[in-house]
Tab-separated table of C-alpha atoms in Angstrom:
chain	number	residue	atom	x	y	z
A	192	UNK	CA	98.146	-70.183	21.327
A	193	UNK	CA	96.720	-68.500	24.417
A	194	UNK	CA	99.327	-70.264	26.557
A	195	UNK	CA	102.161	-68.288	24.901
A	196	UNK	CA	100.898	-65.353	26.904
A	197	UNK	CA	100.699	-67.441	30.091
A	198	UNK	CA	97.874	-69.048	32.035
A	199	UNK	CA	96.783	-65.701	33.542
A	200	UNK	CA	96.065	-64.305	30.090
A	201	UNK	CA	94.191	-67.432	29.116
A	202	UNK	CA	92.028	-67.263	32.232
A	203	UNK	CA	91.252	-63.583	31.694
A	204	UNK	CA	90.394	-64.270	28.083
A	205	UNK	CA	87.993	-67.033	29.086
A	206	UNK	CA	86.450	-64.818	31.758
A	207	UNK	CA	85.818	-62.019	29.288
A	208	UNK	CA	84.425	-64.519	26.780
A	209	UNK	CA	81.939	-65.794	29.372
A	210	UNK	CA	81.032	-62.222	30.384
A	211	UNK	CA	80.375	-61.338	26.728
A	212	UNK	CA	78.163	-64.389	26.227
A	213	UNK	CA	76.215	-63.776	29.435
A	214	UNK	CA	75.689	-60.117	28.482
A	215	UNK	CA	74.556	-61.129	24.994
A	216	UNK	CA	72.055	-63.663	26.300
A	217	UNK	CA	70.711	-61.210	28.891
A	218	UNK	CA	70.280	-58.413	26.336
A	219	UNK	CA	68.593	-60.710	23.829
A	220	UNK	CA	66.295	-62.022	26.564
A	221	UNK	CA	65.379	-58.448	27.514
A	222	UNK	CA	64.701	-57.580	23.846
A	223	UNK	CA	63.776	-56.134	21.465
A	224	UNK	CA	66.445	-57.678	19.270
A	225	UNK	CA	66.988	-54.515	17.185
A	226	UNK	CA	68.204	-52.770	20.360
A	227	UNK	CA	70.906	-55.402	20.968
A	228	UNK	CA	74.130	-53.918	19.577
A	229	UNK	CA	77.804	-54.806	19.917
A	230	UNK	CA	78.196	-51.546	21.898
A	231	UNK	CA	75.458	-52.555	24.325
A	232	UNK	CA	76.958	-56.023	24.757
A	233	UNK	CA	80.403	-54.554	25.445
A	234	UNK	CA	79.011	-52.112	28.010
A	235	UNK	CA	77.051	-54.820	29.819
A	236	UNK	CA	80.031	-57.215	29.800
A	237	UNK	CA	82.422	-54.509	30.991
A	238	UNK	CA	84.799	-54.897	28.041
A	239	UNK	CA	85.813	-52.599	25.194
A	240	UNK	CA	83.874	-53.074	21.994
A	241	UNK	CA	87.131	-53.881	20.146
A	242	UNK	CA	87.466	-56.930	22.415
A	243	UNK	CA	84.302	-58.192	20.791
A	244	UNK	CA	85.118	-57.108	17.238
A	245	UNK	CA	88.547	-58.799	17.436
A	246	UNK	CA	86.814	-62.161	17.744
A	247	UNK	CA	83.394	-61.780	16.147
A	248	UNK	CA	82.729	-59.712	13.029
A	249	UNK	CA	79.101	-58.847	13.744
A	250	UNK	CA	76.270	-58.855	16.216
A	251	UNK	CA	74.790	-61.980	14.638
A	252	UNK	CA	78.039	-63.920	15.003
A	253	UNK	CA	78.402	-63.070	18.705
A	254	UNK	CA	74.744	-63.983	19.288
A	255	UNK	CA	75.363	-67.289	17.568
A	256	UNK	CA	78.543	-67.902	19.599
A	257	UNK	CA	76.586	-67.211	22.793
A	258	UNK	CA	74.027	-69.829	21.803
A	259	UNK	CA	76.739	-72.285	20.896
A	260	UNK	CA	78.472	-71.759	24.253
A	261	UNK	CA	75.206	-72.627	25.972
A	262	UNK	CA	75.263	-76.148	24.532
A	263	UNK	CA	79.008	-76.461	25.309
A	264	UNK	CA	78.469	-75.492	28.939
A	265	UNK	CA	75.775	-78.100	29.317
A	266	UNK	CA	78.285	-80.952	29.285
A	267	UNK	CA	81.504	-80.140	27.392
A	268	UNK	CA	81.220	-83.397	25.452
A	269	UNK	CA	80.217	-83.860	21.829
A	270	UNK	CA	76.452	-84.391	21.850
A	271	UNK	CA	75.159	-87.944	22.129
A	272	UNK	CA	71.695	-89.374	22.536
A	273	UNK	CA	70.750	-91.925	25.183
A	274	UNK	CA	70.857	-95.496	23.888
A	275	UNK	CA	69.048	-97.842	26.250
A	276	UNK	CA	68.056	-100.137	23.395
A	277	UNK	CA	64.466	-98.897	23.650
A	278	UNK	CA	64.164	-96.539	20.677
A	279	UNK	CA	60.721	-95.208	21.541
A	280	UNK	CA	61.708	-94.401	25.123
A	281	UNK	CA	64.991	-92.768	24.082
A	282	UNK	CA	63.355	-90.619	21.402
A	283	UNK	CA	60.535	-89.650	23.718
A	284	UNK	CA	63.055	-88.500	26.350
A	285	UNK	CA	64.981	-86.396	23.830
A	286	UNK	CA	61.919	-84.940	22.117
A	287	UNK	CA	60.306	-84.026	25.443
A	288	UNK	CA	63.539	-82.263	26.469
A	289	UNK	CA	63.609	-80.380	23.159
A	290	UNK	CA	60.002	-79.279	23.574
A	291	UNK	CA	60.827	-77.988	27.073
A	292	UNK	CA	63.849	-76.115	25.773
A	293	UNK	CA	61.822	-74.337	23.086
A	294	UNK	CA	59.130	-73.500	25.636
A	295	UNK	CA	61.747	-71.778	27.879
A	296	UNK	CA	61.343	-67.991	27.391
A	297	UNK	CA	65.055	-67.039	27.424
A	298	UNK	CA	66.022	-69.796	24.999
A	299	UNK	CA	62.996	-68.836	22.918
A	300	UNK	CA	64.197	-65.243	22.474
A	301	UNK	CA	67.741	-66.286	21.602
A	302	UNK	CA	66.818	-68.914	19.052
A	303	UNK	CA	64.070	-66.714	17.577
A	304	UNK	CA	66.583	-63.904	17.030
A	305	UNK	CA	69.034	-66.317	15.474
A	306	UNK	CA	66.376	-67.856	13.245
A	307	UNK	CA	65.656	-64.367	11.939
A	308	UNK	CA	69.311	-63.799	11.113
A	309	UNK	CA	69.701	-67.231	9.562
A	310	UNK	CA	66.667	-66.815	7.311
A	311	UNK	CA	68.283	-63.810	5.659
A	312	UNK	CA	72.007	-64.546	5.946
A	313	UNK	CA	73.191	-67.541	3.934
A	314	UNK	CA	76.699	-67.399	5.478
A	315	UNK	CA	75.352	-67.527	9.018
A	316	UNK	CA	72.972	-70.307	7.955
A	317	UNK	CA	76.003	-72.293	6.774
A	318	UNK	CA	77.853	-71.648	10.062
A	319	UNK	CA	74.752	-72.687	12.009
A	320	UNK	CA	74.512	-75.911	10.028
A	321	UNK	CA	78.234	-76.640	10.408
A	322	UNK	CA	78.715	-75.869	14.093
A	323	UNK	CA	75.368	-76.616	15.682
A	324	UNK	CA	72.806	-78.336	13.484
A	325	UNK	CA	75.178	-80.871	11.940
A	326	UNK	CA	76.845	-82.178	15.156
A	327	UNK	CA	73.402	-82.527	16.706
A	328	UNK	CA	72.037	-84.214	13.585
A	329	UNK	CA	74.998	-86.602	13.578
A	330	UNK	CA	74.381	-87.533	17.202
A	331	UNK	CA	70.712	-88.145	16.428
A	332	UNK	CA	71.526	-90.114	13.292
A	333	UNK	CA	73.978	-92.290	15.234
A	334	UNK	CA	71.151	-93.250	17.605
A	335	UNK	CA	68.826	-93.970	14.682
A	336	UNK	CA	71.511	-96.030	12.927
A	337	UNK	CA	71.950	-98.182	16.006
A	338	UNK	CA	68.164	-98.723	15.985
A	339	UNK	CA	68.228	-99.507	12.284
A	340	UNK	CA	70.967	-102.094	12.846
A	341	UNK	CA	68.859	-103.616	15.626
A	342	UNK	CA	65.927	-103.927	13.198
A	343	UNK	CA	63.853	-101.263	14.977
A	344	UNK	CA	63.780	-99.035	11.897
A	345	UNK	CA	63.208	-100.075	8.310
A	346	UNK	CA	66.460	-101.023	6.577
A	347	UNK	CA	65.609	-98.626	3.731
A	348	UNK	CA	64.704	-95.652	5.953
A	349	UNK	CA	66.479	-92.386	5.082
A	350	UNK	CA	67.692	-91.343	8.541
A	351	UNK	CA	67.928	-87.657	7.544
A	352	UNK	CA	64.260	-87.779	6.583
A	353	UNK	CA	63.389	-89.502	9.880
A	354	UNK	CA	65.001	-86.573	11.713
A	355	UNK	CA	63.087	-84.063	9.610
A	356	UNK	CA	59.794	-85.791	10.379
A	357	UNK	CA	60.657	-85.802	14.109
A	358	UNK	CA	61.975	-82.266	14.509
A	359	UNK	CA	60.580	-80.067	11.722
A	360	UNK	CA	56.958	-80.113	12.960
A	361	UNK	CA	58.134	-79.101	16.438
A	362	UNK	CA	60.307	-76.329	15.014
A	363	UNK	CA	57.510	-74.993	12.784
A	364	UNK	CA	54.920	-75.129	15.584
A	365	UNK	CA	57.318	-73.165	17.764
A	366	UNK	CA	58.229	-70.650	15.064
A	367	UNK	CA	54.630	-69.969	14.016
A	368	UNK	CA	53.259	-70.372	17.547
A	369	UNK	CA	50.639	-72.569	15.916
A	370	UNK	CA	49.978	-75.059	18.698
A	371	UNK	CA	50.946	-76.243	22.173
A	372	UNK	CA	54.469	-77.545	22.836
A	373	UNK	CA	53.719	-80.368	25.247
A	374	UNK	CA	55.078	-83.765	26.223
A	375	UNK	CA	52.041	-85.333	24.498
A	376	UNK	CA	52.947	-83.524	21.300
A	377	UNK	CA	56.562	-84.730	21.545
A	378	UNK	CA	55.283	-88.293	21.896
A	379	UNK	CA	52.868	-87.946	18.963
A	380	UNK	CA	55.825	-87.027	16.746
A	381	UNK	CA	57.782	-90.052	17.984
A	382	UNK	CA	54.763	-92.251	17.230
A	383	UNK	CA	54.398	-90.794	13.729
A	384	UNK	CA	58.098	-91.292	12.937
A	385	UNK	CA	58.095	-94.866	14.221
A	386	UNK	CA	55.001	-95.713	12.198
A	387	UNK	CA	56.475	-94.083	9.078
A	388	UNK	CA	59.934	-95.597	9.360
A	389	UNK	CA	59.566	-98.602	11.649
A	390	UNK	CA	60.136	-102.128	10.337
A	391	UNK	CA	57.368	-102.999	7.905
A	392	UNK	CA	56.215	-106.165	9.652
A	393	UNK	CA	52.957	-107.360	8.175
A	394	UNK	CA	53.251	-104.838	5.353
A	395	UNK	CA	54.048	-106.194	1.909
A	396	UNK	CA	57.729	-105.356	1.229
A	397	UNK	CA	58.538	-103.509	-2.025
A	398	UNK	CA	59.124	-105.847	-4.985
A	399	UNK	CA	62.583	-107.424	-4.993
A	400	UNK	CA	63.309	-106.663	-1.372
A	401	UNK	CA	64.143	-109.523	0.986
A	402	UNK	CA	63.642	-109.406	4.726
A	403	UNK	CA	66.552	-107.521	6.423
B	99	UNK	CA	31.730	-48.616	0.919
B	100	UNK	CA	33.884	-47.762	-2.069
B	101	UNK	CA	30.768	-47.595	-4.247
B	102	UNK	CA	29.492	-44.566	-2.314
B	103	UNK	CA	32.183	-42.601	-4.116
B	104	UNK	CA	31.234	-44.090	-7.487
B	105	UNK	CA	32.717	-46.820	-9.693
B	106	UNK	CA	35.528	-44.509	-10.930
B	107	UNK	CA	36.813	-44.105	-7.377
B	108	UNK	CA	36.599	-47.842	-6.776
B	109	UNK	CA	38.572	-48.606	-9.966
B	110	UNK	CA	41.263	-46.066	-9.098
B	111	UNK	CA	41.477	-47.469	-5.612
B	112	UNK	CA	41.937	-51.002	-6.959
B	113	UNK	CA	44.539	-49.775	-9.485
B	114	UNK	CA	46.577	-48.076	-6.777
B	115	UNK	CA	46.260	-51.170	-4.576
B	116	UNK	CA	47.668	-53.357	-7.353
B	117	UNK	CA	50.456	-50.820	-8.052
B	118	UNK	CA	51.400	-50.817	-4.355
B	119	UNK	CA	51.503	-54.625	-4.226
B	120	UNK	CA	53.542	-54.885	-7.436
B	121	UNK	CA	56.008	-52.255	-6.155
B	122	UNK	CA	56.287	-54.076	-2.813
B	123	UNK	CA	56.984	-57.435	-4.435
B	124	UNK	CA	59.543	-55.909	-6.817
B	125	UNK	CA	61.395	-54.104	-4.042
B	126	UNK	CA	61.442	-57.182	-1.819
B	127	UNK	CA	62.692	-59.283	-4.739
B	128	UNK	CA	65.470	-56.767	-5.355
B	129	UNK	CA	66.413	-56.778	-1.650
B	130	UNK	CA	67.920	-56.324	0.829
B	131	UNK	CA	64.801	-56.320	2.947
B	132	UNK	CA	66.057	-53.621	5.338
B	133	UNK	CA	66.096	-51.201	2.374
B	134	UNK	CA	62.409	-51.805	1.622
B	135	UNK	CA	60.540	-48.912	3.249
B	136	UNK	CA	57.011	-47.549	2.963
B	137	UNK	CA	58.558	-44.460	1.314
B	138	UNK	CA	60.334	-46.574	-1.320
B	139	UNK	CA	57.151	-48.549	-2.013
B	140	UNK	CA	55.131	-45.335	-2.437
B	141	UNK	CA	57.737	-43.855	-4.799
B	142	UNK	CA	57.875	-46.997	-6.928
B	143	UNK	CA	54.078	-47.316	-7.040
B	144	UNK	CA	53.627	-43.634	-7.879
B	145	UNK	CA	51.383	-42.909	-4.901
B	146	UNK	CA	51.745	-40.731	-1.830
B	147	UNK	CA	52.981	-42.526	1.239
B	148	UNK	CA	49.803	-41.533	3.132
B	149	UNK	CA	47.878	-43.630	0.585
B	150	UNK	CA	49.759	-46.617	1.982
B	151	UNK	CA	49.594	-45.629	5.644
B	152	UNK	CA	45.813	-45.069	5.395
B	153	UNK	CA	45.367	-48.772	4.691
B	154	UNK	CA	48.386	-50.523	6.220
B	155	UNK	CA	49.991	-49.498	9.507
B	156	UNK	CA	53.502	-50.750	8.761
B	157	UNK	CA	55.902	-52.099	6.184
B	158	UNK	CA	55.344	-55.653	7.398
B	159	UNK	CA	51.579	-55.399	6.972
B	160	UNK	CA	51.849	-54.130	3.381
B	161	UNK	CA	54.389	-56.880	2.590
B	162	UNK	CA	51.979	-59.420	4.009
B	163	UNK	CA	49.046	-57.947	2.040
B	164	UNK	CA	51.143	-58.164	-1.146
B	165	UNK	CA	51.793	-61.849	-0.501
B	166	UNK	CA	48.129	-62.464	0.260
B	167	UNK	CA	47.081	-60.725	-2.980
B	168	UNK	CA	49.350	-63.104	-4.878
B	169	UNK	CA	47.318	-66.116	-3.771
B	170	UNK	CA	44.037	-64.214	-4.423
B	171	UNK	CA	45.131	-63.364	-7.960
B	172	UNK	CA	45.947	-66.990	-8.652
B	173	UNK	CA	42.266	-67.963	-8.820
B	174	UNK	CA	39.989	-65.707	-6.763
B	175	UNK	CA	38.354	-68.750	-5.148
B	176	UNK	CA	38.805	-70.071	-1.630
B	177	UNK	CA	41.649	-72.600	-1.819
B	178	UNK	CA	40.752	-76.249	-2.465
B	179	UNK	CA	42.868	-79.327	-3.095
B	180	UNK	CA	42.303	-81.727	-5.981
B	181	UNK	CA	40.191	-84.738	-5.006
B	182	UNK	CA	40.459	-87.469	-7.625
B	183	UNK	CA	39.932	-90.188	-4.997
B	184	UNK	CA	43.629	-91.129	-5.263
B	185	UNK	CA	45.089	-89.608	-2.092
B	186	UNK	CA	48.718	-90.339	-2.923
B	187	UNK	CA	48.448	-88.799	-6.397
B	188	UNK	CA	46.597	-85.717	-5.119
B	189	UNK	CA	49.071	-85.096	-2.289
B	190	UNK	CA	52.022	-85.638	-4.602
B	191	UNK	CA	50.642	-83.034	-7.044
B	192	UNK	CA	50.132	-80.472	-4.288
B	193	UNK	CA	53.448	-81.136	-2.533
B	194	UNK	CA	55.374	-80.938	-5.806
B	195	UNK	CA	53.690	-77.599	-6.575
B	196	UNK	CA	54.589	-76.315	-3.105
B	197	UNK	CA	58.220	-77.366	-3.541
B	198	UNK	CA	58.348	-75.509	-6.871
B	199	UNK	CA	56.835	-72.411	-5.323
B	200	UNK	CA	59.433	-72.322	-2.531
B	201	UNK	CA	62.201	-72.870	-5.077
B	202	UNK	CA	61.045	-69.783	-7.075
B	203	UNK	CA	63.470	-66.924	-6.247
B	204	UNK	CA	60.947	-64.073	-6.104
B	205	UNK	CA	58.518	-66.030	-3.913
B	206	UNK	CA	61.507	-67.125	-1.841
B	207	UNK	CA	62.499	-63.530	-1.013
B	208	UNK	CA	58.961	-62.492	-0.161
B	209	UNK	CA	58.188	-65.410	2.101
B	210	UNK	CA	61.657	-65.273	3.707
B	211	UNK	CA	61.124	-61.600	4.563
B	212	UNK	CA	57.701	-62.361	5.956
B	213	UNK	CA	58.983	-65.331	7.969
B	214	UNK	CA	61.482	-62.976	9.573
B	215	UNK	CA	58.743	-60.541	10.556
B	216	UNK	CA	56.462	-63.298	11.789
B	217	UNK	CA	59.149	-64.861	13.973
B	218	UNK	CA	59.425	-61.630	15.964
B	219	UNK	CA	55.944	-60.140	15.719
B	220	UNK	CA	53.232	-62.143	17.473
B	221	UNK	CA	50.436	-59.919	16.053
B	222	UNK	CA	51.588	-60.445	12.471
B	223	UNK	CA	51.987	-64.164	13.194
B	224	UNK	CA	48.336	-64.220	14.276
B	225	UNK	CA	47.248	-62.340	11.125
B	226	UNK	CA	49.302	-64.751	8.992
B	227	UNK	CA	47.635	-67.749	10.653
B	228	UNK	CA	44.166	-66.237	10.317
B	229	UNK	CA	44.289	-64.995	6.732
B	230	UNK	CA	46.703	-67.332	4.993
B	231	UNK	CA	47.809	-70.377	6.942
B	232	UNK	CA	44.392	-71.300	8.323
B	233	UNK	CA	42.358	-71.167	5.055
B	234	UNK	CA	45.083	-73.237	3.384
B	235	UNK	CA	45.199	-75.677	6.303
B	236	UNK	CA	41.410	-76.011	6.181
B	237	UNK	CA	41.500	-76.809	2.464
B	238	UNK	CA	44.191	-79.416	3.074
B	239	UNK	CA	42.332	-80.881	6.045
B	240	UNK	CA	39.136	-81.138	3.985
B	241	UNK	CA	41.027	-83.290	1.453
B	242	UNK	CA	42.482	-85.447	4.238
B	243	UNK	CA	39.074	-85.819	5.871
B	244	UNK	CA	37.590	-87.079	2.624
B	245	UNK	CA	40.447	-89.632	2.484
B	246	UNK	CA	39.869	-90.587	6.116
B	247	UNK	CA	36.169	-91.145	5.412
B	248	UNK	CA	37.150	-93.323	2.452
B	249	UNK	CA	39.344	-95.436	4.754
B	250	UNK	CA	42.594	-94.232	3.171
B	251	UNK	CA	43.810	-92.700	6.425
B	252	UNK	CA	43.613	-94.208	9.885
B	253	UNK	CA	40.325	-93.345	11.614
B	254	UNK	CA	42.298	-92.069	14.642
B	255	UNK	CA	44.750	-89.928	12.676
B	256	UNK	CA	45.047	-86.307	13.884
B	257	UNK	CA	44.720	-84.457	10.567
B	258	UNK	CA	46.541	-81.379	11.883
B	259	UNK	CA	49.486	-83.598	12.733
B	260	UNK	CA	49.349	-85.210	9.268
B	261	UNK	CA	49.677	-81.723	7.753
B	262	UNK	CA	52.609	-80.896	10.014
B	263	UNK	CA	54.421	-84.080	9.003
B	264	UNK	CA	53.800	-83.277	5.319
B	265	UNK	CA	54.682	-79.590	5.277
B	266	UNK	CA	56.976	-78.788	8.209
B	267	UNK	CA	59.994	-80.734	6.870
B	268	UNK	CA	59.685	-78.925	3.529
B	269	UNK	CA	59.390	-75.562	5.267
B	270	UNK	CA	62.375	-76.217	7.529
B	271	UNK	CA	64.542	-77.492	4.666
B	272	UNK	CA	63.689	-74.353	2.725
B	273	UNK	CA	64.266	-72.002	5.678
B	274	UNK	CA	67.607	-73.540	6.679
B	275	UNK	CA	68.618	-74.307	3.075
B	276	UNK	CA	69.523	-77.727	4.439
B	277	UNK	CA	68.752	-79.892	1.417
B	278	UNK	CA	67.394	-80.015	-2.119
B	279	UNK	CA	63.765	-79.069	-2.789
B	280	UNK	CA	62.885	-81.603	-5.472
B	281	UNK	CA	59.894	-83.571	-6.712
B	282	UNK	CA	61.496	-86.709	-5.234
B	283	UNK	CA	61.667	-84.998	-1.842
B	284	UNK	CA	57.989	-83.981	-2.104
B	285	UNK	CA	57.089	-87.608	-2.815
B	286	UNK	CA	59.221	-88.927	0.049
B	287	UNK	CA	57.197	-86.747	2.446
B	288	UNK	CA	53.931	-88.041	0.999
B	289	UNK	CA	55.215	-91.604	1.463
B	290	UNK	CA	56.229	-90.915	5.065
B	291	UNK	CA	52.861	-89.346	5.919
B	292	UNK	CA	50.899	-92.181	4.319
B	293	UNK	CA	52.965	-94.793	6.175
B	294	UNK	CA	52.565	-92.910	9.453
B	295	UNK	CA	48.838	-92.222	9.145
B	296	UNK	CA	47.535	-94.733	6.605
B	297	UNK	CA	45.087	-97.459	7.652
B	298	UNK	CA	46.852	-99.893	9.983
B	299	UNK	CA	46.007	-103.078	8.091
B	300	UNK	CA	48.335	-105.913	9.057
B	301	UNK	CA	50.035	-103.878	11.793
B	302	UNK	CA	49.540	-105.041	15.356
B	303	UNK	CA	47.392	-102.424	17.127
B	304	UNK	CA	48.711	-100.987	20.425
B	305	UNK	CA	47.579	-102.874	23.545
B	306	UNK	CA	43.997	-102.148	24.502
B	307	UNK	CA	43.032	-100.743	21.143
B	308	UNK	CA	40.335	-102.488	19.132
B	309	UNK	CA	40.209	-102.376	15.373
B	310	UNK	CA	38.672	-99.088	14.273
């Protein structure tokens, strides 16, 4: 589509998109969130506010797009988890990285603002699930499925529930600021999930179930 | 203090307090939350807005007080969990009740509004922890400690972490509307927590650890 107007247009469009996202992230990081407006974003990015409204209907949707772009920029690939064959090591790596991300002040502000919007906006919550949470969850589930096939997780384990047990405590601790976000904490969640959903060696299997 | 002005004053004060809380809960339930103001609460409760401001500095603090009063009204006692000696049954009862509470639309609106405020207001988050989350967590931990002493939980289990694994997935699923809040889900969390933190009979202990 953009190419119909030539490569120059496409480049300018991408440049303005990046300027809008950078301005949004800066303004959110500076806070308070109520003071972040589409007008302020446009002024900071050096574009007209219609340039923003043509592509995003509201402040919350441009904030969300700016967050989304952050994970795109990181690698440009669909997300995937490391798979060295050592489930504990791979999960520990990923959980420690997630803990670090949440402990980063500028990410903290952005995701806190978005969490606020999502809690009260069912449409944005759906977009968040579709564009960010679900692709990430699928990448994580793929790693867990490979572990399950290798017999490192119980054959009956609900992989969605495994992810909830891994990530929800971290998310809640961050949201409520109710405890330290440390590498040791990340590892304690990995331990808990592996004990809850690991193969039940030495534990009496449920009636009627044969060894998988 | 209130008694210095006589029992009539104290009764009137309590009546206006209850009227303010009822008005707050009604207005929040009607939504949207941005439209709930101290002025609107005062008008609905039939009191002057100074009556509110004398006791609560902001909208968020009166909303929080209204939520807190709800759990006071329920029994008037400090919270305690059932202790029949059957940990799984007791946790299942409590988790199913919590799931039902979150699935109740008027509670949903109130706690969603408060979650929004808490996410962005560190002082309110501290008040929430102190007055609501901590007493509840202590009641839950007391029940877990009794189970731990009875050998139904691992002697090394971190009871705070057990609570996070039980409640955080439920909270996140509710906040993100990412799955059904059902009795079966409540039970699956109890199962996961008991597998993760139950006594490690028959499971090979980590290297260097002696049987506790």
